[in-house]
Structures are given as structure tokens and as C-alpha cells.
Amino acid sequence: YESTFIISPEVPAEKVEELTAKAVKIIEDSKGIFKTAQQFGKKRFAYPINKLREGSYVYTEFSGSGETINALENFFKFNDLIVRFLTVKVEKKKVVAKKTAKTEPQAVVPQEAKTTNDGGKIK
């Protein structure tokens, strides 16, 4: 899962660190596996949210169950310093192997020689 949350801009940097640490602790306490957290600092909003024009963004990656998600989102919902949050399930990327064998080039047919299904010429 990926979770991004926005903290009010009036909150000092130490408190942002503390809120991030609390989110990580909630993930680990609810049997989730924490992967990474990044703080992107203060960014300007595209539109005002609760009369605020900017906020401190924090991004986290983790894996866990529905219990982990519920615990983390309850923390976000009931914390007044967190303005917005979004949690998204990340699908594993499928690896597609490229063909290494050489394939013979196909013959190129001139446009005027191509025909339609009914036997008529394409114009």
C-alpha cells in the first residue's frame, strides 16, 4: 500500500517527524510491514482546503491487511493536524520478457494492392 497524508502548515518540523513516527508505529503495531517514508516538505495546494493554502506532505509505503489500513486511517481521521490523506493499494508490476530470437521481416504490401474483405480495392 501507499499512503500520503498532508499535515497543517503551522505544525513545526519536529511535530511532522513525530506524526510520521506515530503512523509508522501504528502500521507495525497492527501487524503491517513498514517499507519507507518520505517527507516532501511544504507544498502549495491547487485550491484552499479548510482555508489553508499549503501543507506538509508525507508519503509512506507499507504492506499489511485490512486491519492495518483501518488503524492507520482512523489515526488520520481523528487527528486534527492532518488535513487530508489517501491510501492506495499498489498492484505488483508484471514483468514481460522480450523476445530475443530474431524474427523474419514480413513483406510490405503497397497501399494500392491491399484489398478489403469483399474483394474490392482500398482507395
Coordinates of C-alpha atoms in Angstrom, one line a residue, residues 1-5 27 33-38 40 58-64 69 72-73 76 85-91 93:
Y1 CA 0.0 0.0 0.0
E2 CA 0.9 3.6 -0.4
S3 CA -0.4 6.3 1.9
T4 CA 0.1 10.0 1.5
F5 CA -1.1 12.5 4.1
I27 CA 1.5 0.2 10.9
I33 CA 5.3 -4.3 7.4
F34 CA 6.7 -0.7 7.0
K35 CA 8.8 -0.2 3.9
T36 CA 9.6 3.6 3.5
A37 CA 8.6 7.1 4.4
Q38 CA 9.5 10.3 2.7
F40 CA 8.2 16.2 0.7
V58 CA 4.4 12.8 3.9
Y59 CA 4.5 9.6 1.7
T60 CA 4.7 6.1 3.2
E61 CA 4.9 2.6 1.7
F62 CA 3.9 -0.5 3.6
S63 CA 2.2 -3.9 3.3
G64 CA -0.5 -5.2 5.6
I69 CA -5.4 0.1 6.8
L72 CA -3.9 3.9 10.0
E73 CA -6.9 5.7 8.5
F76 CA -5.6 10.1 10.2
F85 CA -4.9 11.6 3.4
L86 CA -5.1 9.0 0.7
T87 CA -4.3 5.3 0.9
V88 CA -3.9 3.3 -2.3
K89 CA -3.3 -0.4 -2.9
V90 CA -0.4 -0.9 -5.3
E91 CA -0.5 -3.8 -7.6
K93 CA 4.1 -4.9 -11.7

